[in-house]
XYZ file of C-alpha atoms in Angstrom:
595
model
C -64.734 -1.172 33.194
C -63.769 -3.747 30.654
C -60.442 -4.655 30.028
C -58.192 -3.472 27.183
C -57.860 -6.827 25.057
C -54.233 -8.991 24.408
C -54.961 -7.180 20.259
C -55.030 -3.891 21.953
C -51.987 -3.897 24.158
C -50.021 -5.218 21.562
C -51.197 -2.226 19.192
C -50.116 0.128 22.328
C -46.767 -2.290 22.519
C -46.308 -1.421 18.521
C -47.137 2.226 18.788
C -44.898 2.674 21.120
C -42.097 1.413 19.522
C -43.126 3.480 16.474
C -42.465 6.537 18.226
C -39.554 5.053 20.720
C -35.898 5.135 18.906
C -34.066 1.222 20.279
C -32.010 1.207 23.650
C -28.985 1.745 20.827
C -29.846 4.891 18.583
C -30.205 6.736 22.225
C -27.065 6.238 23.152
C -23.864 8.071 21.860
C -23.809 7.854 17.947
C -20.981 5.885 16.321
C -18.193 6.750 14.280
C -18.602 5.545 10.626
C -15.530 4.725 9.474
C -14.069 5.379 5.718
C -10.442 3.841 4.819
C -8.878 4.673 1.800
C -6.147 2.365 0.533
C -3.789 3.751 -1.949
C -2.207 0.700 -4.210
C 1.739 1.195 -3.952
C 1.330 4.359 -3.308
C 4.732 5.803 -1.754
C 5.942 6.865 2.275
C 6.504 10.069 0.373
C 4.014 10.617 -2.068
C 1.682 12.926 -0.189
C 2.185 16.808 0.177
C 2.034 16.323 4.131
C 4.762 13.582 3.583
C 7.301 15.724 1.711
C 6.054 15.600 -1.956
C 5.576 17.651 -4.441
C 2.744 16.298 -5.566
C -0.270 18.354 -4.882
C -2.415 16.461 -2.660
C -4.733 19.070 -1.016
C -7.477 16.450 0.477
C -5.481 14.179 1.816
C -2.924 16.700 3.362
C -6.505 18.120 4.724
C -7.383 15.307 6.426
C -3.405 14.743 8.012
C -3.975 18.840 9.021
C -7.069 17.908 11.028
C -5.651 14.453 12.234
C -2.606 12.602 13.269
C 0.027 11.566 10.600
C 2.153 8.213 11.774
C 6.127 7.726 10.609
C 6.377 4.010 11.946
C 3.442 2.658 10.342
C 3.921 -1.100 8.950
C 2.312 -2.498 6.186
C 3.312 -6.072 4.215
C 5.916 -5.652 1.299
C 3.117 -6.890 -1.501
C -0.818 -6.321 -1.942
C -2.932 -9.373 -1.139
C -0.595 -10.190 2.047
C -1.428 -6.531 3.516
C -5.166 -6.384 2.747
C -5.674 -9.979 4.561
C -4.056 -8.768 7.593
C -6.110 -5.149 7.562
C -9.347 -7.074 7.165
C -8.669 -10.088 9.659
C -5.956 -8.681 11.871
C -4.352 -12.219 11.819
C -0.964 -12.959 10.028
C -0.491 -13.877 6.916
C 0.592 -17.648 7.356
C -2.208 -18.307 8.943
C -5.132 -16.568 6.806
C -4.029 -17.652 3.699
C -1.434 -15.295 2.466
C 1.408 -17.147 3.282
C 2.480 -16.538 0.171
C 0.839 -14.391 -3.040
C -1.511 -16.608 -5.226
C 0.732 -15.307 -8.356
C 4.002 -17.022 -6.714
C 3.048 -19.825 -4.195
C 6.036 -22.209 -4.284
C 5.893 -25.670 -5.347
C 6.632 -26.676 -1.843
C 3.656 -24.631 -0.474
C 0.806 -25.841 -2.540
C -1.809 -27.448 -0.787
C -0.794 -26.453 2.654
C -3.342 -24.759 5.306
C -2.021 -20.826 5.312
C -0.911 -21.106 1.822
C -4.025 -21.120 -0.681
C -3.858 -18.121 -2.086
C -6.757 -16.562 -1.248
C -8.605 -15.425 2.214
C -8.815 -18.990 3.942
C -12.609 -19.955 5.569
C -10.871 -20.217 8.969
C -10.414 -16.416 9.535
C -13.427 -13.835 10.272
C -13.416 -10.282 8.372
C -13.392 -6.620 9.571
C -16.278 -6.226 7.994
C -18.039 -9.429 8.923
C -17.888 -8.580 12.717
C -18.445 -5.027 12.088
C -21.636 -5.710 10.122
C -22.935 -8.203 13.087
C -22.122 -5.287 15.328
C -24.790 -3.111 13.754
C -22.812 -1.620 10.476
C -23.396 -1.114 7.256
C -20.432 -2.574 4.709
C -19.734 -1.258 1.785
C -16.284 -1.635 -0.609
C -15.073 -0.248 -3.945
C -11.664 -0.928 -5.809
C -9.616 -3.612 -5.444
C -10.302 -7.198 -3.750
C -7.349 -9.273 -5.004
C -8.142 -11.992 -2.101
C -10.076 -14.711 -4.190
C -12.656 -14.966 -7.285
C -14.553 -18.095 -6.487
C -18.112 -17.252 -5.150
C -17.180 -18.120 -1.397
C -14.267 -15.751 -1.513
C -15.703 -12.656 -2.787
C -16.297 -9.797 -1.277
C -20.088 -10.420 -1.060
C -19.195 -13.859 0.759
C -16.739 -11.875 3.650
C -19.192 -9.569 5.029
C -19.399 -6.609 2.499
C -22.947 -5.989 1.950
C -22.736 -3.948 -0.935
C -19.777 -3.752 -3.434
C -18.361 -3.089 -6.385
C -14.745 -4.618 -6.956
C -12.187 -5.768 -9.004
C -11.260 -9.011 -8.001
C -7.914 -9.599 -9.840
C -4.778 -8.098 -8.845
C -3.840 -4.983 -10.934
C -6.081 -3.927 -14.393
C -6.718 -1.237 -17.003
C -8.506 1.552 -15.804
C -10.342 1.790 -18.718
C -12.001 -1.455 -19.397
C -11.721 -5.220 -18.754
C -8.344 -6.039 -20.651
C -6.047 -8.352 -18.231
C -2.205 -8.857 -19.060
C -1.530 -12.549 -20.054
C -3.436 -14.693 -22.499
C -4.429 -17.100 -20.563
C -6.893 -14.844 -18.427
C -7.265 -12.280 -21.014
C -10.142 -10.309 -19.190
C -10.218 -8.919 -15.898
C -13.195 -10.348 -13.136
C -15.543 -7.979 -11.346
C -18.389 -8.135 -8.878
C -21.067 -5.849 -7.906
C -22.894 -6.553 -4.621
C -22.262 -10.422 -4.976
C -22.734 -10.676 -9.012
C -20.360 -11.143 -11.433
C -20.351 -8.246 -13.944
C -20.362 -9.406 -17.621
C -18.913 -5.693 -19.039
C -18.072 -2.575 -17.417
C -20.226 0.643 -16.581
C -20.079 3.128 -20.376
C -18.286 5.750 -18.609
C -16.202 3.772 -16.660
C -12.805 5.097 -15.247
C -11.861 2.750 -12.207
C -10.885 5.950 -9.698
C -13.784 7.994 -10.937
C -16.398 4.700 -10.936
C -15.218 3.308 -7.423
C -15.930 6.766 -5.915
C -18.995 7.145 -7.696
C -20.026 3.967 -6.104
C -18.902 3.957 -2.918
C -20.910 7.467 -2.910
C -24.237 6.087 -4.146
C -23.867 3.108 -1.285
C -23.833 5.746 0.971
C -26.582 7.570 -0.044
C -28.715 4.155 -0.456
C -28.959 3.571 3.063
C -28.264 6.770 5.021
C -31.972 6.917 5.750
C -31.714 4.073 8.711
C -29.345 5.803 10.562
C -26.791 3.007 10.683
C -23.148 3.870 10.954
C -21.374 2.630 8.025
C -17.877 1.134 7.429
C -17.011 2.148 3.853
C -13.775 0.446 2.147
C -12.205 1.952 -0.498
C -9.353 -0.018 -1.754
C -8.652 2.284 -5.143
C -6.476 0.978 -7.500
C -4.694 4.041 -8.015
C -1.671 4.936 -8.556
C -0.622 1.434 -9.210
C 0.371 0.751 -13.010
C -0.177 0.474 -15.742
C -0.332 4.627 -15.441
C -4.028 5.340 -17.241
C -5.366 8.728 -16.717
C -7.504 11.343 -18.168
C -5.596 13.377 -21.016
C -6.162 16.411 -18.634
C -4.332 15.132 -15.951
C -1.257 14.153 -17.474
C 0.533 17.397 -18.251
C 0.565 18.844 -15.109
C 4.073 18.079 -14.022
C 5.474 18.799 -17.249
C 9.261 19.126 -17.093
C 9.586 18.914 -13.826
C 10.860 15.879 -13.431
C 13.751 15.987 -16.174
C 16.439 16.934 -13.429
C 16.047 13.619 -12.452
C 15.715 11.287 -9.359
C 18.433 11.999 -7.130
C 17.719 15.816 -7.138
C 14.181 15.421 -6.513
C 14.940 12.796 -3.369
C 17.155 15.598 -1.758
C 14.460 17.919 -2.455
C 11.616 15.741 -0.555
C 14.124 14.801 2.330
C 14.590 18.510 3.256
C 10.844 18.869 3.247
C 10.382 15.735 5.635
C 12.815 16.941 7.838
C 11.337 20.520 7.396
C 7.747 18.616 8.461
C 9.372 16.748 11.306
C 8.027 13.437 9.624
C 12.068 12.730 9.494
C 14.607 13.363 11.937
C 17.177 16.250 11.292
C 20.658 14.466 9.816
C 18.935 12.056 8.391
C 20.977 10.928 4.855
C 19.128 9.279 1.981
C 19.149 5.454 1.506
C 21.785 4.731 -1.008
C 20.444 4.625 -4.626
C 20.228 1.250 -6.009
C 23.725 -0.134 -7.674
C 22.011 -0.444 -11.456
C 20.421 2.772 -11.396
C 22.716 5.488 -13.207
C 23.137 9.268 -12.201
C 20.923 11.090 -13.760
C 23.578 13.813 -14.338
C 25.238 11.343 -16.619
C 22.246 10.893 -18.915
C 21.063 12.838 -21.823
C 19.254 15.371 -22.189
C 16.404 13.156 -23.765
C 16.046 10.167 -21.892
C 16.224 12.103 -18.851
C 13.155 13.890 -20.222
C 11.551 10.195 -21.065
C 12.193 9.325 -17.970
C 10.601 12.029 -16.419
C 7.387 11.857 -18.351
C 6.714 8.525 -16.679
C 7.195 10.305 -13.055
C 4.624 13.015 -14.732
C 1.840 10.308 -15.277
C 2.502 8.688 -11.545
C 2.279 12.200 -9.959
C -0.945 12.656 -12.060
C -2.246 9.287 -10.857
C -1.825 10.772 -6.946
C -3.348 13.624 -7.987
C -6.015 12.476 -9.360
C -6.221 9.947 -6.647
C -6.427 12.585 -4.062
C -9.228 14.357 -6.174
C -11.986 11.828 -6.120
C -10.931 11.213 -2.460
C -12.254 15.351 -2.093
C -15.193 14.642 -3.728
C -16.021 11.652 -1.426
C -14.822 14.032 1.608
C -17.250 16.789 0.529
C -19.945 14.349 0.160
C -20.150 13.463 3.432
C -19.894 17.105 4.215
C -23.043 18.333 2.395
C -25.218 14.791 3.852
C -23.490 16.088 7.146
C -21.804 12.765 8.139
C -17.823 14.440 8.120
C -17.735 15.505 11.680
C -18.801 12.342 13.053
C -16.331 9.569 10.446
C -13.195 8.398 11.290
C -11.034 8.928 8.031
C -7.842 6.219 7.450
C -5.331 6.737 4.748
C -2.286 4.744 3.756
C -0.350 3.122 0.770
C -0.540 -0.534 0.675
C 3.117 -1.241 0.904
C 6.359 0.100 -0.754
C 5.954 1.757 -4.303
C 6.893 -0.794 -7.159
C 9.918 -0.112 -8.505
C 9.805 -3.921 -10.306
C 8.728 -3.952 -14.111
C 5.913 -5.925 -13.614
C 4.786 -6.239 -17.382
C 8.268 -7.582 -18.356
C 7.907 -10.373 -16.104
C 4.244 -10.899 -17.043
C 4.772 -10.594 -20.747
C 8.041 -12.992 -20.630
C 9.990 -13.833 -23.415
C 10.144 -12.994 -27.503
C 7.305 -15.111 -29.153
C 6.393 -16.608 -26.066
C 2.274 -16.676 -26.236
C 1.831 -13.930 -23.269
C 4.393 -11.698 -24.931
C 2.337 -12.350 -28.062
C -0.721 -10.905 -26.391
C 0.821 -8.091 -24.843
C 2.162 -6.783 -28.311
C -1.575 -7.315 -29.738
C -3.253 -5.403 -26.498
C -0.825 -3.463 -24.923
C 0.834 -1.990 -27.899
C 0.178 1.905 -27.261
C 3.993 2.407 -27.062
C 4.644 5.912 -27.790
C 4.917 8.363 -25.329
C 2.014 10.658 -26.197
C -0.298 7.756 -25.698
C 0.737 7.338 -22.413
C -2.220 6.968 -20.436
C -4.598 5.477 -23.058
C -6.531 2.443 -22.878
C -3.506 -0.837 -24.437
C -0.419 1.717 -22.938
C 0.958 -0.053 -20.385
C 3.417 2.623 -18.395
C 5.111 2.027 -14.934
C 7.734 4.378 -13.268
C 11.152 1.794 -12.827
C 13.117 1.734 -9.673
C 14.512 5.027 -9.726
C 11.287 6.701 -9.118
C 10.249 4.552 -6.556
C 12.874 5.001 -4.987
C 11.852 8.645 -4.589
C 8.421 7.443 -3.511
C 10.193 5.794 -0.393
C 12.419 8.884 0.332
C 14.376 8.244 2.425
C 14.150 4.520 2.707
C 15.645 1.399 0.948
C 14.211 0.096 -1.892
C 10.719 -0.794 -3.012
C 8.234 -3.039 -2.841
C 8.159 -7.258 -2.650
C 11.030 -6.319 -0.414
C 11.588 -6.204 3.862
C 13.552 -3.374 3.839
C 12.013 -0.266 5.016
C 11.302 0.939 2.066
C 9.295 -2.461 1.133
C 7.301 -2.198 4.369
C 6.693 1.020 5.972
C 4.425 3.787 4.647
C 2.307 6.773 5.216
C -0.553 6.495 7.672
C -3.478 9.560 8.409
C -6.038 9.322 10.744
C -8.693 11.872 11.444
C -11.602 11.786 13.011
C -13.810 12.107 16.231
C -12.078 8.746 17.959
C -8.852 10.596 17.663
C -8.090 13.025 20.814
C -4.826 13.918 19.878
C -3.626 17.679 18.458
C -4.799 18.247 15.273
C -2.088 17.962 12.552
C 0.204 16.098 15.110
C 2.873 13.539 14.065
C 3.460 10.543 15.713
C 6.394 8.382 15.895
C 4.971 4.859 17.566
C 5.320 1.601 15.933
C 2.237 0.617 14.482
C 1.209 -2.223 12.438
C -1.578 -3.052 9.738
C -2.750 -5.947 11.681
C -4.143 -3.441 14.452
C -6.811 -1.869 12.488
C -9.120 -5.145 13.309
C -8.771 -4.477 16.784
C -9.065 -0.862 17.210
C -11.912 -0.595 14.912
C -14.005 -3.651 16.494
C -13.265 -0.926 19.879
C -14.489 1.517 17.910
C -17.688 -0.408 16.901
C -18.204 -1.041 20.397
C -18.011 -4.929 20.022
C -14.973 -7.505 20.259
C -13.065 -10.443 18.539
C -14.814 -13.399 18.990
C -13.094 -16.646 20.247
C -14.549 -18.709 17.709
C -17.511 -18.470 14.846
C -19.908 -21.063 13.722
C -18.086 -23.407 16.308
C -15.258 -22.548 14.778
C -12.337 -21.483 16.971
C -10.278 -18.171 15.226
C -6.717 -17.894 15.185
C -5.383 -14.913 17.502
C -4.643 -11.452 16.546
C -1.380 -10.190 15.409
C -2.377 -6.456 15.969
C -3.255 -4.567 19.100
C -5.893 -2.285 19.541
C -4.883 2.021 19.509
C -7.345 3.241 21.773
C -4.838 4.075 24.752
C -2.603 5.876 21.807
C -5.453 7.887 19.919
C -6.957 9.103 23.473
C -3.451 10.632 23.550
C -2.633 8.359 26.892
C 0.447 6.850 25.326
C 2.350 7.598 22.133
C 2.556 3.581 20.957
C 0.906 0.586 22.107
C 4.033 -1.769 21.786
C 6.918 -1.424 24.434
C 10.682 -2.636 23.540
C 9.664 -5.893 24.180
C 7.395 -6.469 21.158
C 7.821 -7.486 17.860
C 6.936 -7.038 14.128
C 7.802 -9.759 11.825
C 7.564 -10.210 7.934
C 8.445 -12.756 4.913
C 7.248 -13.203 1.885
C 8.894 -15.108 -1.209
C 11.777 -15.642 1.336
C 12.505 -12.661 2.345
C 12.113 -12.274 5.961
C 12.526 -9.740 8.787
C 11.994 -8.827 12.801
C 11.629 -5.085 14.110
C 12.181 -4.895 18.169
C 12.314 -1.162 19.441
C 14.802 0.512 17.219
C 16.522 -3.072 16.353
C 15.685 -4.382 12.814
C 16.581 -7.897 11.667
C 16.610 -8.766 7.595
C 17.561 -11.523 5.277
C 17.100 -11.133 1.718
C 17.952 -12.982 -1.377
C 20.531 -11.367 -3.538
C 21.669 -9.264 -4.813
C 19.228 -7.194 -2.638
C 20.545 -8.263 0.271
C 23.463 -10.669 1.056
C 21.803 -13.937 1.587
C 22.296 -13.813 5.368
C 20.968 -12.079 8.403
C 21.662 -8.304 8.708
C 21.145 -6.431 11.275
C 19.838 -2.406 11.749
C 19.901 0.290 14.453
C 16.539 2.292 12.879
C 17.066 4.983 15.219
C 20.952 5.745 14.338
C 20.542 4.478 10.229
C 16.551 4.614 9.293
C 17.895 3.690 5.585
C 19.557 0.761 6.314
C 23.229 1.833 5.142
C 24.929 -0.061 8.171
C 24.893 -3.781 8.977
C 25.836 -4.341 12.441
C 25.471 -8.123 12.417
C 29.167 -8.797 12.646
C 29.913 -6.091 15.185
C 26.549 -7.015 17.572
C 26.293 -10.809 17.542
C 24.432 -10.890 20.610
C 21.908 -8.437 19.601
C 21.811 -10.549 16.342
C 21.309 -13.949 17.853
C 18.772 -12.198 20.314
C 16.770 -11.109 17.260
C 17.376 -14.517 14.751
C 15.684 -16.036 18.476
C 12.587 -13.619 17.569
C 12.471 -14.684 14.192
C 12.433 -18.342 15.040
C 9.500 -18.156 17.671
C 7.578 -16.019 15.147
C 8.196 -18.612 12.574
C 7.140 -21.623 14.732
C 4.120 -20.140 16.011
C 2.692 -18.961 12.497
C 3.589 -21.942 10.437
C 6.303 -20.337 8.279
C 7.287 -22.182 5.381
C 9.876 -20.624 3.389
C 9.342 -21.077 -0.434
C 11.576 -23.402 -2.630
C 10.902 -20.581 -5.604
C 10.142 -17.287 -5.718
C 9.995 -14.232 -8.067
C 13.376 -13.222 -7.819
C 15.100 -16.475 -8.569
C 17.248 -14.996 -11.399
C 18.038 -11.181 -10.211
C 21.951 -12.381 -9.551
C 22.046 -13.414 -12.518
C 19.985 -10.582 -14.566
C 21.425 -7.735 -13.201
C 25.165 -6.477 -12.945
C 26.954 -7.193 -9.516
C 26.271 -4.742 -6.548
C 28.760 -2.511 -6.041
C 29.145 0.562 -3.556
C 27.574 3.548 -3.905
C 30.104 6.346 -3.863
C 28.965 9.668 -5.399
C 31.400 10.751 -8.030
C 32.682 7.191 -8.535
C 34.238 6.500 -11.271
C 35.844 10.286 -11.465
C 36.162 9.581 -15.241
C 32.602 10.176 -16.216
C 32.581 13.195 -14.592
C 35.450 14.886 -15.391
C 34.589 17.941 -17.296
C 36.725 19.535 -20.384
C 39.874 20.822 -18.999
C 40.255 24.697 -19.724
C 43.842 25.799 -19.795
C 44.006 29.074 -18.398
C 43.323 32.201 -21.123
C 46.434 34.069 -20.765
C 48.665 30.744 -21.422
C 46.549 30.159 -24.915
C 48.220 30.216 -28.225
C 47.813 29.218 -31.949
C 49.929 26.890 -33.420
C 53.155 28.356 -35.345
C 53.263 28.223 -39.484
């Protein structure tokens, strides 16, 4: 019998094959994995969190999941989203400081340029050498030059706005000097926008059609959507802006109380908690008029329509994977970047009275009156009162280290979580550990080094033990968060948290929390625990030393003493003579005057 030739076993190799799914596809699908990133998007913004707000999709996904109360995120953008997609701290991946306000004494230095440094590997670079597709949408804000785009940090396809914050409606940027906002789809530098465009509408759009592009191979996919939304200015569809009409004229303080009973109601906040005092330069609302309580309000009205429109095209991206049958078997993330921004961002951008950028901003952002609020040149953000109510029932806002700078909402859903559906847990958890726990997810590991590289460590550790329900937090009493950015700086141990901001914020030296006893930060125990303070100042100093800390010679808020009036207490019904009411003598002791 003649033997079968080398051509002809190699035919029966290749046939084989044909028919044969890898070693890989037979084993145990994996989870794709879609996180959503909402852009200052409030601790208490979502219906599940205590809002208002109507946020069915997202309060579906917390009903089917686990929803986290001591989740950690930086107190500004580009710091955050460098630590979720390297899982190494921000001195050390670039971030040290933002690109918009890196001190004079910080330029040049390694952990300080501004953008994602070469010497870190991505989230999605490992996951896509692990066998993933990578796909992002929305906001990059990490970078513009063609080795620091998403395209060039493992995202195989995207479609992104590089720049910081933008118009939702078209490619008009804020100061004169870059007057139009830079975007790139899958690695290419767009010259104008899609016709139709609407940034929350187009990103999900995208994102979708990615998707669909290669769902044929069977791949898992990791699919980033880093949405702009709800971060100002506050552009939105005409019929989403009247939906909350009114509802917001009784004004911030009543609608705080209102969310805090809810939380507590929810068991996302313990029962006694007390509000977070409101900020010193913020008046009662009570004492306002009628009217600008109502102008106020409106602004509230467009940010609540921004979530809600948010959490709309988040449904339709949900239902999508639904109807191609991939829900069941994707991990769903959902959190706000960090604290809601209560600063008034386009004051600082546009500057001074006939300065050029102020110039520009009355030529392209002149849509001023209130019923063009949420048109293409409006430029709208909600002031520190409201965001205030986004952090209910922390202390103050974003760019911050208080809690409400730093801590937000976090949902996870999804087949790697084995804990009771709609659950709450109360473990400390940190941004930095997504790299970790979704490289165990992938099935593959952090590398030692890349390219001969050697990689800095992780900051974050990995939640497997905590979503298979083993444990309720990966971090014992004897770990440690740390933060600082433009200065201001911070350490959470257990329930101990450490602070020092500039003022009038905070008092220009260390203060020192009990989380557990005051969550909102109304009572500094430095001066009656100086142990426990010097214990936690030690913290600080070995997390400075071993990330490279350089504390900036300038920073954003260099003139805040001096802008705003001096901090005072906050004592409800203080001073008694604005709200003293008209004195009514009693009737039977009334009388007209005699002739």
């Amino acid at each position: 019998m003649k033997k079968p030739s080398i051509t002809l076993i190699a035919s029966l190799v290749a046939a084989l094959f044909a028919v044969a799914p890898p070693v890989h596809a037979q084993q145990a699908k994996r989870p794709n994995i879609v996180m959503i990133v909402a852009d200052d998007m409030g601790f208490a913004d979502l219906g599940s969190y205590g809002s208002e707000i109507r946020t069915p999709n997202m309060d579906a996904l917390a009903k089917a999941g686990v929803r986290f109360t001591n989740f950690y995120t930086h107190a500004s953008s580009s710091p955050t989203r460098s630590m979720l997609l390297t899982g190494v701290d921000t001195h050390l991946n670039g971030l040290g400081n933002m690109d918009e306000w890196t001190a004079p004494n910080q330029w040049g230095l390694d952990g300080y340029e501004g953008v994602l440094n070469n010497r870190v590997a991505t989230l999605p670079q490992l996951l896509k050498g692990a066998g993933y597709h990578t796909y992002m949408v929305g906001k990059w804000h990490l970078g513009k030059n063609p080795d620091q785009i998403p395209a060039a940090r493992g995202f195989e396809r995207d479609f992104t706005l590089l720049d910081g914050a933008a118009s939702y409606w078209d490619m008009t940027n804020f100061t004169a000097a870059a007057p139009k906002t830079v975007f790139t789809e899958n690695g290419r530098y767009l010259t104008r926008l899609p016709e139709d465009y609407y940034a929350t509408k187009t990103y999900t759009d995208k994102m979708i059609g990615f998707i669909d592009e290669s769902r044929a191979d069977g791949k898992p996919f990791f699919a980033y959507v880093a949405h702009q939304a709800p971060h100002d200015p506050y552009h939105l569809p005409k019929d989403w802006r009247n939906r909350h009409v009114g509802e917001y004229d009784k004004g911030w303080d009543a609608v705080r109380q209102e969310r805090l009973k809810k939380q507590i109601e929810l068991g996302i906040t313990p029962a006694g908690t007390k509000l977070a005092e409101r900020m010193w330069f913020i008046p009662d609302p009570v004492v306002l008029a009628p009217a600008s309580r109502a102008i106020l309000g409106k602004k509230m009205e467009l940010y609540a329509g921004m979530v809600e429109n948010l959490d709309h095209h988040v449904g339709r991206l949900v239902d999508h994977l639904k109807s191609i049958g991939e829900y069941e078997n994707t991990i769903f993330i959902v959190f706000g970047d960090n604290g809601a921004e209560g600063t008034d961002l386009f004051k600082m951008i546009a500057g001074s009275p006939g300065s050029r950028d102020y110039l520009w901003a009355a030529a392209n952002w002149s849509q001023t009156n209130p019923n063009a609020w949420g048109d293409p040149g409006s430029y709208i953000g909600y002031g520190p009162m409201w965001a205030q109510v986004s952090m209910t029932p922390f202390s103050q806002y974003k760019g911050w280290v208080a809690e409400g700078g730093v801590r937000n909402a976090l949902i996870l859903s999804g087949p790697a979580v084995k804990r009771p559906a709609g659950s709450i847990n109360h473990g400390l958890m940190h941004v930095a550990d997504f790299m970790p726990t979704l490289l165990d997810v992938a099935g593959t590991s952090y590398p030692k080094s890349i390219a001969g590289k050697d990689l800095p460590p992780l900051a974050g550790k990995s939640w497997g033990p905590m979503l298979a329900g083993k444990v309720d937090s990966v971090r014992t009493d004897k770990d440690y968060l740390a933060w600082e950015i433009f200065g201001n700086r911070a350490v959470r141990q257990g329930d101990w948290k450490l602070r020092w901001q500039w003022k009038p914020y905070g008092t220009g030296e260390w203060e020192l929390f009990d989380l557990k006893a005051d969550p909102v930060e109304r009572s500094d125990l430095a001066a009656k625990q100086p142990d426990k303070l010097k214990a936690m100042v030690a913290l600080w100093d070995d997390y400075a030393r071993t990330n490279r800390v350089i504390l900036p010679s300038r920073g954003p808020f260099e003139t805040l003493v001096d802008v705003l009036p001096m901090r005072v207490p906050d004592d409800p019904g203080f001073p008694p003579l604005i709200y003293k009411r008209q004195f009514v003598p009693p009737k039977d002791m009334m009388a007209d005057p005699k002739p």
